[in-house]
Amino acid sequence: MPVVQPRVSIVIPVRNEARNLEVVLPRLPAAHQVVLVDGHSVDGSVEVARRCLPGIETVDQTRMGKGNALACGFARVTGDIVIMFDADGSADPGEIPRFVAALTDGADFAKGSRFRPGGGSEDITALRRAGNAALNMVTNRLMRTRFTDLCYGYNAFWTRILPVLDLPAVDRPDRQWGDGFEVETLINCRIAAAGLRIAEVPSFERDRIHGESNLDTFRDGMRVLRTILAEHRRSKRTTPAAMRARAELEAVTE
Ligand SMILES: Nc1nc2c(ncn2[C@@H]2O[C@H](COP(=O)(O)OP(=O)(O)OP(=O)(O)O)[C@@H](O)[C@H]2O)c(=O)[nH]1
Ligand SMILES: [Mg+2]
């Protein structure tokens, strides 16, 4: 049964983004829910967010890393659609309707792409662009996908597909694979392996407004490569968890 007017939940991982939140939060369109997942910020990010957007829900992440932050945020979602939204000013809130439209038009996963006509970036360095292109190519070869922008954090999906992502449990105390910046690749690969419908949405990435990136090009690039190889192996075997996830998904989409 298609949802005619889907409720949109915006999930924002935040690690010391107080000055950016002041600019970004007032620009968000009205949404069913905005969830800020705090990553041990020491600059008053949570207080600033509550002041700028009184209805915002805030949650502390349980471990370290952007992947764990997203998993904690997804666990709080009550809407029909999840928007993954960075707090640093790179993601344009004006593009949210485009992501929602891709989903209501039939996609399960709307993947932002800086490299589709109409997209772009003023934030990506030449080195990261080259690394992303290489990792993108490896993924497309192994997973038989046609991604144009593997390592991009602005994406959206129907909440009902969450079981397919099978992200690490949020209540485990020890660090899990998928807790770091590899999370976007992990999600892309699992969606593809499950045979879900992916639509790419042209997206323009702006420069981070204040502060510095949390990403380490080489370390995180290697984590992404390991993730692609691991997800390729995973896609070859159907684990009980994956079977359960697919069965659940079929049950809700029937
Ligand atoms: N909660 C939480 N948020 C994080 C963590 N690492 C990054 N983030 C947030 O995730 C978003 C993206 O992080 P960035 O550091 O901008 O990384 P990026 O956008 O991949 O890389 P750049 O293009 O260099 O900015 C921002 O809103 C960060 O505050 C973390 O460990 N925990
Ligand atoms: Mg950024």
CSV table of C-alpha atoms in Angstrom, one decimal, residues 71-226:
chain,number,residue,atom,x,y,z
A,71,ALA,CA,22.3,3.4,13.7
A,72,CYS,CA,21.3,5.2,17.0
A,73,GLY,CA,19.3,7.7,15.0
A,74,PHE,CA,17.6,5.2,12.8
A,75,ALA,CA,16.5,3.3,15.9
A,76,ARG,CA,14.5,6.4,17.0
A,77,VAL,CA,12.7,7.0,13.7
A,78,THR,CA,8.9,7.0,13.7
A,79,GLY,CA,8.3,8.4,10.2
A,80,ASP,CA,7.9,6.5,6.9
A,81,ILE,CA,11.0,8.0,5.3
A,82,VAL,CA,14.5,8.5,6.7
A,83,ILE,CA,16.7,11.4,5.4
A,84,MET,CA,20.4,11.0,6.2
A,85,PHE,CA,21.5,14.6,6.7
A,86,ASP,CA,24.9,16.0,7.6
A,87,ALA,CA,25.1,19.0,10.0
A,88,ASP,CA,28.2,20.7,8.6
A,89,GLY,CA,26.3,22.8,6.0
A,90,SER,CA,27.3,20.6,3.1
A,91,ALA,CA,23.8,19.1,2.5
A,92,ASP,CA,21.2,21.5,1.0
A,93,PRO,CA,17.9,21.3,2.9
A,94,GLY,CA,16.2,22.4,-0.3
A,95,GLU,CA,17.0,19.1,-1.9
A,96,ILE,CA,14.9,17.1,0.6
A,97,PRO,CA,11.8,17.1,-1.5
A,98,ARG,CA,13.8,15.7,-4.4
A,99,PHE,CA,14.8,12.7,-2.3
A,100,VAL,CA,11.3,12.2,-1.1
A,101,ALA,CA,10.0,12.4,-4.7
A,102,ALA,CA,12.4,9.7,-5.8
A,103,LEU,CA,11.0,7.4,-3.1
A,104,THR,CA,7.3,8.2,-3.7
A,105,ASP,CA,8.0,7.6,-7.4
A,106,GLY,CA,9.0,4.0,-6.6
A,107,ALA,CA,12.5,3.8,-5.4
A,108,ASP,CA,13.3,2.0,-2.1
A,109,PHE,CA,16.5,3.9,-1.7
A,110,ALA,CA,17.3,7.5,-3.0
A,111,LYS,CA,21.0,7.9,-3.2
A,112,GLY,CA,22.5,11.4,-3.5
A,113,SER,CA,25.1,11.8,-6.3
A,114,ARG,CA,27.4,14.7,-6.8
A,115,PHE,CA,28.4,13.3,-10.2
A,116,ARG,CA,25.0,13.1,-11.9
A,117,PRO,CA,24.1,16.1,-14.2
A,118,GLY,CA,22.8,18.7,-11.9
A,119,GLY,CA,24.9,17.6,-9.0
A,120,GLY,CA,28.3,18.9,-7.9
A,121,SER,CA,30.6,19.7,-5.0
A,122,GLU,CA,32.6,22.6,-3.7
A,123,ASP,CA,33.8,20.5,-0.8
A,124,ILE,CA,35.5,17.5,-2.4
A,125,THR,CA,39.3,17.5,-2.9
A,126,ALA,CA,41.0,16.1,-6.0
A,127,LEU,CA,42.4,13.2,-3.9
A,128,ARG,CA,39.1,12.3,-2.5
A,129,ARG,CA,37.4,12.5,-5.9
A,130,ALA,CA,40.0,10.1,-7.3
A,131,GLY,CA,39.6,7.7,-4.3
A,132,ASN,CA,35.9,7.8,-4.5
A,133,ALA,CA,35.9,7.1,-8.2
A,134,ALA,CA,38.2,4.1,-7.8
A,135,LEU,CA,36.2,2.7,-4.9
A,136,ASN,CA,33.0,3.3,-6.9
A,137,MET,CA,34.4,1.3,-9.8
A,138,VAL,CA,35.4,-1.6,-7.6
A,139,THR,CA,31.9,-1.7,-6.1
A,140,ASN,CA,30.2,-1.5,-9.4
A,141,ARG,CA,32.3,-4.4,-10.7
A,142,LEU,CA,31.8,-6.6,-7.7
A,143,MET,CA,28.2,-5.8,-6.7
A,144,ARG,CA,27.0,-5.3,-10.3
A,145,THR,CA,25.7,-1.8,-9.5
A,146,ARG,CA,25.8,1.5,-11.4
A,147,PHE,CA,26.6,3.9,-8.6
A,148,THR,CA,28.1,7.2,-9.6
A,149,ASP,CA,29.0,8.4,-6.1
A,150,LEU,CA,29.7,5.6,-3.6
A,151,CYS,CA,31.0,7.7,-0.7
A,152,TYR,CA,28.3,10.4,-0.2
A,153,GLY,CA,26.3,10.8,2.9
A,154,TYR,CA,23.1,12.5,1.7
A,155,ASN,CA,20.7,9.7,1.1
A,156,ALA,CA,17.1,8.7,1.9
A,157,PHE,CA,15.1,5.5,2.2
A,158,TRP,CA,11.8,4.1,3.3
A,159,THR,CA,11.9,3.2,7.0
A,160,ARG,CA,10.5,-0.3,6.2
A,161,ILE,CA,13.8,-1.3,4.6
A,162,LEU,CA,15.8,-0.8,7.8
A,163,PRO,CA,16.0,-4.6,8.5
A,164,VAL,CA,17.9,-5.0,5.2
A,165,LEU,CA,20.6,-2.6,6.4
A,166,ASP,CA,21.2,-4.9,9.4
A,167,LEU,CA,23.4,-2.3,11.1
A,168,PRO,CA,25.4,-3.2,14.2
A,169,ALA,CA,23.3,-3.4,17.4
A,170,VAL,CA,23.4,-0.1,19.2
A,171,ASP,CA,23.6,-1.6,22.7
A,172,ARG,CA,26.9,-3.5,22.3
A,173,PRO,CA,29.7,-1.9,24.3
A,174,ASP,CA,32.6,-2.8,22.0
A,175,ARG,CA,33.4,-1.1,18.6
A,176,GLN,CA,31.6,-2.8,15.7
A,177,TRP,CA,32.4,-2.9,11.9
A,178,GLY,CA,30.0,-0.4,10.4
A,179,ASP,CA,30.5,2.1,13.2
A,180,GLY,CA,32.8,4.4,11.2
A,181,PHE,CA,32.6,6.3,7.9
A,182,GLU,CA,32.3,3.0,6.0
A,183,VAL,CA,28.7,3.0,7.0
A,184,GLU,CA,27.5,4.6,3.7
A,185,THR,CA,29.3,2.0,1.6
A,186,LEU,CA,27.9,-0.8,3.8
A,187,ILE,CA,24.4,0.5,3.3
A,188,ASN,CA,24.8,0.9,-0.4
A,189,CYS,CA,26.1,-2.6,-0.8
A,190,ARG,CA,23.4,-4.2,1.3
A,191,ILE,CA,20.6,-2.4,-0.5
A,192,ALA,CA,22.1,-3.6,-3.8
A,193,ALA,CA,22.6,-7.2,-2.6
A,194,ALA,CA,19.0,-7.3,-1.5
A,195,GLY,CA,17.9,-6.3,-5.0
A,196,LEU,CA,16.1,-3.2,-3.8
A,197,ARG,CA,15.3,-0.3,-6.2
A,198,ILE,CA,17.9,2.4,-6.1
A,199,ALA,CA,17.4,5.9,-7.7
A,200,GLU,CA,20.2,8.3,-7.8
A,201,VAL,CA,19.4,11.9,-7.0
A,202,PRO,CA,21.6,14.8,-8.3
A,203,SER,CA,22.9,16.6,-5.3
A,204,PHE,CA,25.2,19.6,-4.8
A,205,GLU,CA,27.5,19.4,-1.9
A,206,ARG,CA,28.4,22.8,-0.3
A,207,ASP,CA,31.6,23.5,1.6
A,208,ARG,CA,31.5,22.8,5.3
A,209,ILE,CA,30.7,26.2,6.9
A,210,HIS,CA,32.8,26.1,10.0
A,211,GLY,CA,35.2,23.6,11.6
A,212,GLU,CA,37.0,20.6,10.1
A,213,SER,CA,36.2,17.3,8.6
A,214,ASN,CA,36.2,14.2,10.8
A,215,LEU,CA,37.1,12.1,7.9
A,216,ASP,CA,40.7,10.8,7.3
A,217,THR,CA,41.1,10.2,3.6
A,218,PHE,CA,43.5,7.2,3.7
A,219,ARG,CA,42.3,5.5,6.9
A,220,ASP,CA,38.6,5.8,6.0
A,221,GLY,CA,39.4,5.0,2.3
A,222,MET,CA,40.9,1.7,3.4
A,223,ARG,CA,37.9,1.0,5.6
A,224,VAL,CA,35.6,1.5,2.6
A,225,LEU,CA,37.7,-0.9,0.5
A,226,ARG,CA,37.6,-3.5,3.2
